[in-house]
Short mmCIF file of N, CA, C and O in Angstrom, two decimals:
data_model
loop_
_atom_site.label_atom_id
_atom_site.label_comp_id
_atom_site.label_asym_id
_atom_site.label_seq_id
_atom_site.Cartn_x
_atom_site.Cartn_y
_atom_site.Cartn_z
N MET A 1 15.08 -3.20 -6.88
CA MET A 1 13.95 -2.28 -6.94
C MET A 1 13.49 -1.96 -5.52
O MET A 1 13.43 -2.84 -4.67
N ALA A 2 13.18 -0.72 -5.26
CA ALA A 2 12.77 -0.30 -3.92
C ALA A 2 11.25 -0.15 -3.84
O ALA A 2 10.57 -0.04 -4.85
N ALA A 3 10.76 -0.13 -2.62
CA ALA A 3 9.32 0.03 -2.37
C ALA A 3 8.84 1.34 -2.99
O ALA A 3 9.51 2.36 -2.92
N THR A 4 7.66 1.31 -3.58
CA THR A 4 7.08 2.49 -4.24
C THR A 4 6.47 3.46 -3.23
O THR A 4 6.22 3.10 -2.08
N GLU A 5 6.18 4.66 -3.70
CA GLU A 5 5.50 5.64 -2.85
C GLU A 5 4.13 5.14 -2.43
O GLU A 5 3.71 5.34 -1.29
N GLN A 6 3.42 4.47 -3.35
CA GLN A 6 2.10 3.95 -3.02
C GLN A 6 2.19 2.91 -1.91
O GLN A 6 1.39 2.93 -0.97
N SER A 7 3.15 2.02 -1.99
CA SER A 7 3.28 1.00 -0.94
C SER A 7 3.68 1.64 0.38
O SER A 7 3.24 1.20 1.45
N ARG A 8 4.47 2.70 0.35
CA ARG A 8 4.85 3.41 1.57
C ARG A 8 3.64 4.12 2.20
O ARG A 8 3.50 4.17 3.41
N GLU A 9 2.76 4.64 1.36
CA GLU A 9 1.53 5.26 1.87
C GLU A 9 0.61 4.21 2.48
O GLU A 9 0.00 4.42 3.53
N MET A 10 0.52 3.06 1.83
CA MET A 10 -0.27 1.95 2.38
C MET A 10 0.31 1.53 3.72
O MET A 10 -0.44 1.25 4.67
N LEU A 11 1.63 1.47 3.82
CA LEU A 11 2.30 1.13 5.08
C LEU A 11 1.93 2.13 6.16
O LEU A 11 1.61 1.74 7.29
N ARG A 12 1.94 3.42 5.84
CA ARG A 12 1.60 4.46 6.81
C ARG A 12 0.18 4.26 7.35
O ARG A 12 -0.06 4.29 8.55
N ILE A 13 -0.76 4.01 6.45
CA ILE A 13 -2.16 3.79 6.83
C ILE A 13 -2.27 2.56 7.74
O ILE A 13 -2.92 2.59 8.79
N ALA A 14 -1.63 1.46 7.32
CA ALA A 14 -1.70 0.21 8.08
C ALA A 14 -1.03 0.35 9.45
O ALA A 14 -1.56 -0.16 10.45
N ALA A 15 0.09 1.03 9.51
CA ALA A 15 0.80 1.20 10.77
C ALA A 15 -0.01 2.04 11.76
O ALA A 15 -0.10 1.70 12.95
N LEU A 16 -0.62 3.11 11.28
CA LEU A 16 -1.47 3.93 12.15
C LEU A 16 -2.66 3.13 12.66
O LEU A 16 -3.04 3.23 13.84
N ALA A 17 -3.25 2.32 11.78
CA ALA A 17 -4.38 1.47 12.18
C ALA A 17 -3.95 0.46 13.24
O ALA A 17 -4.63 0.27 14.25
N ALA A 18 -2.81 -0.19 13.01
CA ALA A 18 -2.31 -1.18 13.98
C ALA A 18 -2.02 -0.53 15.31
O ALA A 18 -2.38 -1.05 16.38
N ASP A 19 -1.39 0.63 15.28
CA ASP A 19 -1.05 1.36 16.49
C ASP A 19 -2.31 1.75 17.27
O ASP A 19 -2.35 1.66 18.50
N SER A 20 -3.36 2.13 16.55
CA SER A 20 -4.59 2.56 17.20
C SER A 20 -5.29 1.42 17.96
O SER A 20 -6.07 1.67 18.86
N LYS A 21 -4.99 0.17 17.60
CA LYS A 21 -5.58 -0.99 18.27
C LYS A 21 -4.59 -1.71 19.18
O LYS A 21 -4.80 -2.85 19.57
N GLY A 22 -3.48 -1.05 19.48
CA GLY A 22 -2.53 -1.63 20.43
C GLY A 22 -1.52 -2.58 19.81
O GLY A 22 -0.88 -3.35 20.53
N GLY A 23 -1.35 -2.52 18.49
CA GLY A 23 -0.33 -3.34 17.84
C GLY A 23 1.05 -2.99 18.37
O GLY A 23 1.35 -1.82 18.61
N GLU A 24 1.88 -3.99 18.57
CA GLU A 24 3.21 -3.78 19.14
C GLU A 24 4.29 -4.28 18.19
O GLU A 24 4.02 -5.08 17.29
N ASP A 25 5.51 -3.79 18.42
CA ASP A 25 6.70 -4.26 17.71
C ASP A 25 6.50 -4.23 16.19
O ASP A 25 6.74 -5.23 15.51
N LEU A 26 6.05 -3.09 15.66
CA LEU A 26 5.84 -2.95 14.22
C LEU A 26 7.19 -2.91 13.50
O LEU A 26 8.07 -2.13 13.87
N VAL A 27 7.33 -3.78 12.51
CA VAL A 27 8.54 -3.81 11.69
C VAL A 27 8.09 -3.91 10.24
O VAL A 27 7.26 -4.76 9.90
N ALA A 28 8.64 -3.04 9.39
CA ALA A 28 8.35 -3.09 7.96
C ALA A 28 9.62 -3.44 7.21
O ALA A 28 10.68 -2.87 7.46
N LEU A 29 9.50 -4.40 6.31
CA LEU A 29 10.65 -4.87 5.52
C LEU A 29 10.39 -4.65 4.05
O LEU A 29 9.31 -4.98 3.54
N ASP A 30 11.37 -4.08 3.35
CA ASP A 30 11.28 -3.90 1.90
C ASP A 30 11.68 -5.22 1.24
O ASP A 30 12.86 -5.57 1.19
N VAL A 31 10.69 -5.97 0.78
CA VAL A 31 10.93 -7.29 0.18
C VAL A 31 10.83 -7.24 -1.35
O VAL A 31 10.72 -8.26 -2.00
N SER A 32 10.88 -6.01 -1.92
CA SER A 32 10.70 -5.85 -3.37
C SER A 32 11.82 -6.51 -4.18
O SER A 32 11.60 -6.88 -5.32
N GLY A 33 13.01 -6.68 -3.58
CA GLY A 33 14.09 -7.35 -4.29
C GLY A 33 13.81 -8.82 -4.53
O GLY A 33 13.69 -9.27 -5.68
N PRO A 34 13.66 -9.60 -3.46
CA PRO A 34 13.42 -11.03 -3.65
C PRO A 34 11.99 -11.38 -4.08
O PRO A 34 11.77 -12.46 -4.63
N LEU A 35 11.02 -10.51 -3.84
CA LEU A 35 9.62 -10.78 -4.19
C LEU A 35 9.13 -9.69 -5.15
O LEU A 35 8.62 -8.66 -4.71
N PRO A 36 9.22 -9.92 -6.43
CA PRO A 36 8.87 -8.86 -7.39
C PRO A 36 7.40 -8.43 -7.36
O PRO A 36 7.08 -7.35 -7.85
N LEU A 37 6.50 -9.21 -6.78
CA LEU A 37 5.08 -8.85 -6.75
C LEU A 37 4.67 -8.15 -5.46
O LEU A 37 3.52 -7.72 -5.32
N VAL A 38 5.58 -8.03 -4.50
CA VAL A 38 5.28 -7.40 -3.21
C VAL A 38 6.38 -6.40 -2.92
O VAL A 38 7.55 -6.65 -3.18
N ASP A 39 6.00 -5.24 -2.34
CA ASP A 39 7.00 -4.25 -1.96
C ASP A 39 7.38 -4.35 -0.48
O ASP A 39 8.55 -4.33 -0.13
N ILE A 40 6.36 -4.42 0.38
CA ILE A 40 6.62 -4.31 1.82
C ILE A 40 5.85 -5.39 2.60
O ILE A 40 4.69 -5.65 2.31
N PHE A 41 6.53 -5.98 3.57
CA PHE A 41 5.90 -6.80 4.59
C PHE A 41 5.81 -5.93 5.85
O PHE A 41 6.82 -5.34 6.26
N LEU A 42 4.64 -5.87 6.46
CA LEU A 42 4.49 -5.23 7.76
C LEU A 42 4.21 -6.33 8.77
O LEU A 42 3.28 -7.11 8.60
N LEU A 43 5.04 -6.40 9.81
CA LEU A 43 4.88 -7.38 10.88
C LEU A 43 4.40 -6.65 12.12
O LEU A 43 4.96 -5.62 12.51
N VAL A 44 3.34 -7.18 12.73
CA VAL A 44 2.74 -6.57 13.92
C VAL A 44 2.44 -7.68 14.92
O VAL A 44 2.04 -8.77 14.53
N THR A 45 2.58 -7.36 16.20
CA THR A 45 2.26 -8.33 17.25
C THR A 45 1.05 -7.86 18.04
O THR A 45 0.94 -6.68 18.38
N GLY A 46 0.15 -8.81 18.34
CA GLY A 46 -0.98 -8.58 19.23
C GLY A 46 -0.82 -9.43 20.48
O GLY A 46 -0.16 -10.48 20.44
N ARG A 47 -1.42 -9.00 21.57
CA ARG A 47 -1.24 -9.68 22.86
C ARG A 47 -2.15 -10.88 23.06
O ARG A 47 -1.89 -11.72 23.92
N SER A 48 -3.23 -10.96 22.30
CA SER A 48 -4.18 -12.07 22.45
C SER A 48 -4.86 -12.30 21.10
O SER A 48 -4.71 -11.49 20.19
N GLU A 49 -5.61 -13.39 20.99
CA GLU A 49 -6.31 -13.66 19.74
C GLU A 49 -7.29 -12.53 19.42
O GLU A 49 -7.40 -12.09 18.28
N ARG A 50 -7.99 -12.04 20.43
CA ARG A 50 -8.93 -10.94 20.23
C ARG A 50 -8.21 -9.68 19.74
O ARG A 50 -8.69 -8.98 18.85
N ASN A 51 -7.05 -9.39 20.33
CA ASN A 51 -6.27 -8.23 19.93
C ASN A 51 -5.74 -8.38 18.50
O ASN A 51 -5.78 -7.44 17.70
N VAL A 52 -5.26 -9.57 18.16
CA VAL A 52 -4.78 -9.85 16.79
C VAL A 52 -5.91 -9.60 15.79
O VAL A 52 -5.71 -8.92 14.77
N ALA A 53 -7.10 -10.10 16.08
CA ALA A 53 -8.25 -9.92 15.19
C ALA A 53 -8.62 -8.44 15.07
O ALA A 53 -8.90 -7.95 13.96
N ALA A 54 -8.62 -7.72 16.18
CA ALA A 54 -8.97 -6.30 16.16
C ALA A 54 -7.97 -5.48 15.35
O ALA A 54 -8.35 -4.60 14.57
N ILE A 55 -6.70 -5.80 15.50
CA ILE A 55 -5.65 -5.10 14.73
C ILE A 55 -5.85 -5.37 13.25
O ILE A 55 -5.85 -4.44 12.43
N ALA A 56 -6.00 -6.62 12.88
CA ALA A 56 -6.17 -6.98 11.47
C ALA A 56 -7.42 -6.34 10.88
O ALA A 56 -7.40 -5.81 9.76
N ASP A 57 -8.52 -6.36 11.62
CA ASP A 57 -9.77 -5.76 11.15
C ASP A 57 -9.60 -4.26 10.90
O ASP A 57 -10.08 -3.72 9.90
N GLU A 58 -8.93 -3.58 11.83
CA GLU A 58 -8.74 -2.14 11.69
C GLU A 58 -7.84 -1.81 10.50
O GLU A 58 -8.12 -0.88 9.74
N ILE A 59 -6.77 -2.57 10.32
CA ILE A 59 -5.89 -2.35 9.16
C ILE A 59 -6.68 -2.54 7.87
O ILE A 59 -6.63 -1.71 6.96
N GLU A 60 -7.42 -3.64 7.81
CA GLU A 60 -8.20 -3.93 6.62
C GLU A 60 -9.23 -2.83 6.35
O GLU A 60 -9.35 -2.34 5.22
N ASP A 61 -9.95 -2.42 7.37
CA ASP A 61 -10.97 -1.38 7.20
C ASP A 61 -10.37 -0.08 6.69
O ASP A 61 -10.90 0.55 5.77
N ARG A 62 -9.26 0.34 7.28
CA ARG A 62 -8.64 1.62 6.89
C ARG A 62 -8.10 1.57 5.46
O ARG A 62 -8.25 2.54 4.72
N LEU A 63 -7.48 0.46 5.10
CA LEU A 63 -6.96 0.36 3.73
C LEU A 63 -8.10 0.32 2.72
O LEU A 63 -8.02 0.95 1.66
N LEU A 64 -9.17 -0.40 3.03
CA LEU A 64 -10.32 -0.45 2.13
C LEU A 64 -10.96 0.93 2.00
O LEU A 64 -11.34 1.34 0.90
N GLU A 65 -11.07 1.67 3.11
CA GLU A 65 -11.62 3.03 3.08
C GLU A 65 -10.81 3.94 2.16
O GLU A 65 -11.36 4.84 1.53
N GLU A 66 -9.51 3.70 2.10
CA GLU A 66 -8.63 4.51 1.25
C GLU A 66 -8.59 4.02 -0.20
O GLU A 66 -7.81 4.52 -1.01
N GLY A 67 -9.40 3.01 -0.51
CA GLY A 67 -9.52 2.56 -1.88
C GLY A 67 -8.56 1.45 -2.31
O GLY A 67 -8.46 1.15 -3.49
N HIS A 68 -7.89 0.85 -1.35
CA HIS A 68 -6.96 -0.25 -1.69
C HIS A 68 -7.72 -1.57 -1.66
O HIS A 68 -8.53 -1.82 -0.77
N LYS A 69 -7.44 -2.40 -2.63
CA LYS A 69 -8.16 -3.67 -2.79
C LYS A 69 -7.43 -4.79 -2.06
O LYS A 69 -6.23 -5.00 -2.27
N ARG A 70 -8.17 -5.52 -1.23
CA ARG A 70 -7.60 -6.70 -0.57
C ARG A 70 -7.65 -7.87 -1.54
O ARG A 70 -8.68 -8.17 -2.10
N LEU A 71 -6.51 -8.53 -1.70
CA LEU A 71 -6.44 -9.69 -2.59
C LEU A 71 -6.72 -10.98 -1.84
O LEU A 71 -7.29 -11.92 -2.40
N ARG A 72 -6.29 -11.02 -0.58
CA ARG A 72 -6.43 -12.27 0.18
C ARG A 72 -6.36 -11.97 1.67
O ARG A 72 -5.68 -11.04 2.11
N ARG A 73 -7.06 -12.79 2.43
CA ARG A 73 -7.01 -12.72 3.89
C ARG A 73 -7.01 -14.16 4.41
O ARG A 73 -7.86 -14.95 4.02
N GLU A 74 -6.08 -14.46 5.29
CA GLU A 74 -5.99 -15.81 5.85
C GLU A 74 -5.78 -15.75 7.35
O GLU A 74 -5.17 -14.82 7.85
N GLY A 75 -6.29 -16.75 8.05
CA GLY A 75 -6.01 -16.91 9.47
C GLY A 75 -6.99 -16.24 10.41
O GLY A 75 -6.80 -16.27 11.63
N ARG A 76 -8.06 -15.65 9.91
CA ARG A 76 -9.00 -14.90 10.77
C ARG A 76 -9.69 -15.82 11.77
O ARG A 76 -9.94 -15.44 12.90
N GLN A 77 -9.99 -17.03 11.38
CA GLN A 77 -10.72 -17.95 12.25
C GLN A 77 -9.96 -18.22 13.56
O GLN A 77 -10.53 -18.16 14.63
N GLU A 78 -8.66 -18.50 13.44
CA GLU A 78 -7.87 -18.81 14.64
C GLU A 78 -7.33 -17.55 15.31
O GLU A 78 -7.07 -17.54 16.50
N SER A 79 -7.07 -16.53 14.52
CA SER A 79 -6.52 -15.25 14.99
C SER A 79 -5.21 -15.41 15.76
O SER A 79 -4.98 -14.76 16.77
N ARG A 80 -4.36 -16.29 15.27
CA ARG A 80 -3.01 -16.45 15.83
C ARG A 80 -1.99 -15.83 14.88
O ARG A 80 -0.96 -15.33 15.31
N TRP A 81 -2.27 -15.89 13.58
CA TRP A 81 -1.45 -15.26 12.55
C TRP A 81 -2.39 -14.91 11.42
O TRP A 81 -2.87 -15.79 10.71
N ILE A 82 -2.70 -13.64 11.26
CA ILE A 82 -3.59 -13.20 10.18
C ILE A 82 -2.74 -12.53 9.11
O ILE A 82 -1.93 -11.65 9.41
N LEU A 83 -2.93 -12.98 7.89
CA LEU A 83 -2.22 -12.41 6.75
C LEU A 83 -3.23 -11.61 5.93
O LEU A 83 -4.30 -12.11 5.58
N LEU A 84 -2.88 -10.36 5.65
CA LEU A 84 -3.69 -9.49 4.79
C LEU A 84 -2.84 -9.12 3.59
O LEU A 84 -1.79 -8.48 3.73
N ASP A 85 -3.27 -9.54 2.40
CA ASP A 85 -2.53 -9.28 1.18
C ASP A 85 -3.22 -8.17 0.40
O ASP A 85 -4.33 -8.35 -0.10
N PHE A 86 -2.56 -7.03 0.31
CA PHE A 86 -3.05 -5.90 -0.46
C PHE A 86 -2.16 -5.65 -1.67
O PHE A 86 -2.03 -4.52 -2.13
N GLY A 87 -1.55 -6.70 -2.18
CA GLY A 87 -0.70 -6.56 -3.37
C GLY A 87 0.67 -6.04 -3.01
O GLY A 87 1.56 -6.80 -2.65
N ASP A 88 0.85 -4.72 -3.09
CA ASP A 88 2.15 -4.11 -2.78
C ASP A 88 2.51 -4.22 -1.31
O ASP A 88 3.68 -4.19 -0.95
N LEU A 89 1.51 -4.34 -0.45
CA LEU A 89 1.73 -4.46 0.99
C LEU A 89 1.09 -5.75 1.49
O LEU A 89 -0.08 -6.01 1.22
N VAL A 90 1.88 -6.55 2.21
CA VAL A 90 1.35 -7.74 2.87
C VAL A 90 1.58 -7.55 4.36
O VAL A 90 2.70 -7.29 4.81
N VAL A 91 0.47 -7.64 5.11
CA VAL A 91 0.52 -7.43 6.56
C VAL A 91 0.40 -8.77 7.26
O VAL A 91 -0.48 -9.57 6.95
N HIS A 92 1.30 -9.01 8.20
CA HIS A 92 1.28 -10.21 9.05
C HIS A 92 1.01 -9.75 10.47
O HIS A 92 1.84 -9.06 11.06
N VAL A 93 -0.16 -10.10 11.01
CA VAL A 93 -0.48 -9.76 12.39
C VAL A 93 -0.41 -11.06 13.19
O VAL A 93 -1.17 -11.99 12.96
N PHE A 94 0.54 -11.09 14.11
CA PHE A 94 0.86 -12.30 14.86
C PHE A 94 0.43 -12.20 16.33
O PHE A 94 0.54 -11.13 16.93
N HIS A 95 0.06 -13.33 16.88
CA HIS A 95 0.07 -13.48 18.34
C HIS A 95 1.56 -13.57 18.69
O HIS A 95 2.36 -14.11 17.91
N GLU A 96 1.96 -13.07 19.85
CA GLU A 96 3.39 -12.99 20.17
C GLU A 96 4.11 -14.34 20.09
O GLU A 96 5.27 -14.40 19.67
N GLN A 97 3.45 -15.42 20.47
CA GLN A 97 4.10 -16.74 20.40
C GLN A 97 4.39 -17.15 18.96
O GLN A 97 5.45 -17.70 18.66
N GLU A 98 3.44 -16.90 18.07
CA GLU A 98 3.65 -17.26 16.66
C GLU A 98 4.74 -16.40 16.04
O GLU A 98 5.52 -16.87 15.24
N ARG A 99 4.79 -15.15 16.42
CA ARG A 99 5.82 -14.27 15.86
C ARG A 99 7.22 -14.78 16.22
O ARG A 99 8.11 -14.82 15.37
N MET A 100 7.39 -15.17 17.46
CA MET A 100 8.69 -15.70 17.88
C MET A 100 8.99 -17.02 17.18
O MET A 100 10.11 -17.26 16.73
N TYR A 101 7.99 -17.89 17.09
CA TYR A 101 8.19 -19.21 16.51
C TYR A 101 8.57 -19.12 15.03
O TYR A 101 9.52 -19.76 14.59
N TYR A 102 7.82 -18.35 14.25
CA TYR A 102 8.07 -18.30 12.81
C TYR A 102 9.22 -17.38 12.43
O TYR A 102 9.85 -17.59 11.39
N GLY A 103 9.51 -16.39 13.22
CA GLY A 103 10.70 -15.55 13.03
C GLY A 103 10.87 -14.98 11.63
O GLY A 103 11.94 -15.15 11.04
N LEU A 104 9.85 -14.33 11.10
CA LEU A 104 9.97 -13.78 9.74
C LEU A 104 11.11 -12.77 9.62
O LEU A 104 11.72 -12.66 8.56
N GLU A 105 11.38 -12.05 10.71
CA GLU A 105 12.52 -11.13 10.66
C GLU A 105 13.82 -11.87 10.35
O GLU A 105 14.67 -11.37 9.63
N ARG A 106 13.97 -13.07 10.89
CA ARG A 106 15.16 -13.89 10.62
C ARG A 106 15.18 -14.34 9.16
O ARG A 106 16.21 -14.30 8.50
N LEU A 107 14.02 -14.79 8.68
CA LEU A 107 13.94 -15.28 7.30
C LEU A 107 14.24 -14.19 6.27
O LEU A 107 14.80 -14.47 5.22
N TRP A 108 13.85 -12.97 6.57
CA TRP A 108 14.00 -11.85 5.64
C TRP A 108 15.06 -10.87 6.12
O TRP A 108 15.02 -9.68 5.77
N LYS A 109 16.04 -11.33 6.88
CA LYS A 109 17.03 -10.45 7.50
C LYS A 109 17.87 -9.66 6.50
O LYS A 109 18.44 -8.63 6.84
N ASP A 110 17.96 -10.13 5.27
CA ASP A 110 18.74 -9.41 4.26
C ASP A 110 17.97 -8.26 3.61
O ASP A 110 18.54 -7.50 2.83
N CYS A 111 16.69 -8.14 3.92
CA CYS A 111 15.86 -7.08 3.34
C CYS A 111 15.96 -5.82 4.19
O CYS A 111 15.96 -5.89 5.42
N PRO A 112 16.01 -4.66 3.53
CA PRO A 112 16.09 -3.41 4.28
C PRO A 112 14.84 -3.14 5.11
O PRO A 112 13.73 -3.50 4.69
N VAL A 113 15.03 -2.52 6.25
CA VAL A 113 13.91 -2.10 7.10
C VAL A 113 13.39 -0.77 6.56
O VAL A 113 14.16 0.09 6.17
N VAL A 114 12.06 -0.64 6.51
CA VAL A 114 11.42 0.60 6.07
C VAL A 114 10.97 1.35 7.31
O VAL A 114 10.33 0.78 8.19
N SER A 115 11.31 2.63 7.38
CA SER A 115 10.91 3.45 8.52
C SER A 115 9.39 3.59 8.55
O SER A 115 8.75 3.75 7.51
N ILE A 116 8.83 3.55 9.75
CA ILE A 116 7.39 3.67 9.94
C ILE A 116 7.12 5.00 10.62
O ILE A 116 7.66 5.28 11.69
N GLU A 117 6.27 5.80 10.01
CA GLU A 117 5.91 7.11 10.55
C GLU A 117 4.68 6.99 11.45
O GLU A 117 3.59 6.72 10.97
N LEU A 118 4.88 7.17 12.74
CA LEU A 118 3.79 7.16 13.71
C LEU A 118 3.87 8.43 14.55
O LEU A 118 4.93 9.06 14.62
N PRO A 119 2.77 8.80 15.21
CA PRO A 119 2.82 9.96 16.11
C PRO A 119 3.95 9.79 17.13
O PRO A 119 4.29 8.67 17.51
N ALA A 120 4.51 10.90 17.59
CA ALA A 120 5.67 10.88 18.46
C ALA A 120 5.51 10.01 19.69
O ALA A 120 6.45 9.35 20.11
N ALA A 121 4.32 9.93 20.26
CA ALA A 121 4.11 9.15 21.48
C ALA A 121 4.31 7.66 21.26
O ALA A 121 4.61 6.92 22.19
N SER A 122 4.16 7.18 20.02
CA SER A 122 4.26 5.74 19.78
C SER A 122 5.17 5.43 18.61
O SER A 122 5.04 4.40 17.98
N LYS A 123 6.12 6.29 18.32
CA LYS A 123 6.99 6.13 17.16
C LYS A 123 7.83 4.86 17.23
O LYS A 123 8.39 4.53 18.24
N VAL A 124 7.89 4.16 16.09
CA VAL A 124 8.65 2.93 15.94
C VAL A 124 9.55 3.07 14.72
O VAL A 124 9.11 3.54 13.70
N ASP A 125 10.81 2.67 14.81
CA ASP A 125 11.69 2.67 13.62
C ASP A 125 11.98 1.27 13.18
O ASP A 125 12.01 0.34 13.84
#
Protein backbone atom coordinates (compact mmCIF):
# COMPACT_ATOMS: atom_id res chain seq x y z
CA MET A 1 0.00 0.00 0.00
CA ALA A 2 1.33 3.45 -0.89
CA ALA A 3 1.08 6.75 0.97
CA THR A 4 -2.29 8.47 0.51
CA GLU A 5 -2.91 11.89 -0.99
CA GLN A 6 -3.84 13.18 2.47
CA SER A 7 -0.55 12.03 3.96
CA ARG A 8 1.33 13.60 1.04
CA GLU A 9 -0.46 16.91 1.67
CA MET A 10 0.42 16.68 5.36
CA LEU A 11 4.03 16.03 4.31
CA ARG A 12 4.00 19.15 2.12
CA ILE A 13 2.71 21.31 4.99
CA ALA A 14 5.23 19.85 7.45
CA ALA A 15 8.16 20.17 5.04
CA LEU A 16 7.39 23.83 4.30
CA ALA A 17 7.11 24.51 8.04
CA ALA A 18 10.42 22.76 8.75
CA ASP A 19 12.13 24.61 5.92
CA SER A 20 10.83 27.96 7.19
CA LYS A 21 12.59 27.37 10.54
CA GLY A 22 15.89 26.20 9.06
CA GLY A 23 15.25 22.45 9.09
CA GLU A 24 17.95 20.60 7.18
CA ASP A 25 18.37 17.26 5.40
CA LEU A 26 14.62 16.59 5.02
CA VAL A 27 13.91 12.98 4.07
CA ALA A 28 10.46 11.44 3.72
CA LEU A 29 10.01 7.68 3.73
CA ASP A 30 6.89 5.77 2.69
CA VAL A 31 6.52 3.32 5.59
CA SER A 32 2.95 2.27 4.71
CA GLY A 33 4.11 -1.24 3.78
CA PRO A 34 5.70 -2.34 7.05
CA LEU A 35 3.59 0.00 9.25
CA PRO A 36 -0.08 -0.26 8.31
CA LEU A 37 -1.12 2.60 10.66
CA VAL A 38 1.41 5.15 9.32
CA ASP A 39 2.02 6.32 5.75
CA ILE A 40 5.05 8.60 5.93
CA PHE A 41 7.98 9.31 8.24
CA LEU A 42 9.48 12.78 7.82
CA LEU A 43 13.02 13.13 9.16
CA VAL A 44 14.39 16.63 9.79
CA THR A 45 17.62 17.86 11.36
CA GLY A 46 18.04 20.96 13.54
CA ARG A 47 21.36 22.55 14.46
CA SER A 48 20.67 23.04 18.17
CA GLU A 49 18.10 22.15 20.82
CA ARG A 50 16.45 25.55 20.33
CA ASN A 51 16.31 25.02 16.56
CA VAL A 52 14.89 21.48 16.98
CA ALA A 53 12.14 22.87 19.25
CA ALA A 54 11.35 25.73 16.86
CA ILE A 55 11.09 23.37 13.88
CA ALA A 56 8.83 20.97 15.76
CA ASP A 57 6.64 23.79 17.08
CA GLU A 58 6.21 25.27 13.60
CA ILE A 59 5.34 21.90 12.05
CA GLU A 60 2.83 21.22 14.80
CA ASP A 61 1.26 24.68 14.53
CA ARG A 62 0.87 24.51 10.74
CA LEU A 63 -0.63 21.02 10.75
CA LEU A 64 -3.05 21.96 13.54
CA GLU A 65 -4.05 25.12 11.61
CA GLU A 66 -4.89 22.91 8.64
CA GLY A 67 -7.17 20.78 10.81
CA HIS A 68 -4.94 17.75 11.38
CA LYS A 69 -5.12 16.19 14.83
CA ARG A 70 -1.94 15.47 16.77
CA LEU A 71 -2.07 12.07 18.43
CA ARG A 72 1.18 12.25 20.35
CA ARG A 73 4.21 14.43 20.97
CA GLU A 74 7.39 13.24 22.68
CA GLY A 75 10.81 14.67 23.45
CA ARG A 76 9.94 18.39 23.72
CA GLN A 77 11.57 18.77 27.13
CA GLU A 78 15.05 17.75 25.95
CA SER A 79 14.62 18.88 22.32
CA ARG A 80 17.19 16.40 21.03
CA TRP A 81 14.66 14.18 19.21
CA ILE A 82 11.06 15.36 19.02
CA LEU A 83 8.46 12.99 17.65
CA LEU A 84 5.16 14.38 16.34
CA ASP A 85 2.55 11.75 15.55
CA PHE A 86 -0.26 12.94 13.29
CA GLY A 87 -1.49 9.45 12.41
CA ASP A 88 -0.71 9.15 8.71
CA LEU A 89 2.39 11.30 9.13
CA VAL A 90 5.00 10.90 11.87
CA VAL A 91 7.63 13.62 12.05
CA HIS A 92 11.03 13.05 13.67
CA VAL A 93 12.94 16.28 14.33
CA PHE A 94 16.48 15.44 15.41
CA HIS A 95 19.49 17.25 16.72
CA GLU A 96 22.21 16.32 14.20
CA GLN A 97 24.05 14.05 16.67
CA GLU A 98 20.92 12.03 17.46
CA ARG A 99 20.07 11.69 13.80
CA MET A 100 23.46 10.16 13.05
CA TYR A 101 23.37 7.95 16.14
CA TYR A 102 19.89 6.47 15.61
CA GLY A 103 20.16 6.26 11.81
CA LEU A 104 16.48 5.85 10.98
CA GLU A 105 17.34 6.03 7.29
CA ARG A 106 19.39 2.84 7.79
CA LEU A 107 16.61 1.12 9.73
CA TRP A 108 14.01 1.94 7.07
CA LYS A 109 16.31 1.67 4.02
CA ASP A 110 13.92 -0.70 2.23
CA CYS A 111 11.13 1.90 2.25
CA PRO A 112 10.68 4.14 -0.78
CA VAL A 113 11.67 7.80 -0.51
CA VAL A 114 8.81 10.27 -1.02
CA SER A 115 9.62 13.41 -2.98
CA ILE A 116 9.28 16.63 -0.99
CA GLU A 117 7.94 19.71 -2.76
CA LEU A 118 9.69 22.87 -1.56
CA PRO A 119 10.29 26.25 -3.20
CA ALA A 120 13.10 26.13 -5.76
CA ALA A 121 15.61 27.92 -3.52
CA SER A 122 15.48 25.13 -0.91
CA LYS A 123 14.26 22.10 -2.86
CA VAL A 124 15.09 18.69 -1.37
CA ASP A 125 14.49 15.28 -3.01
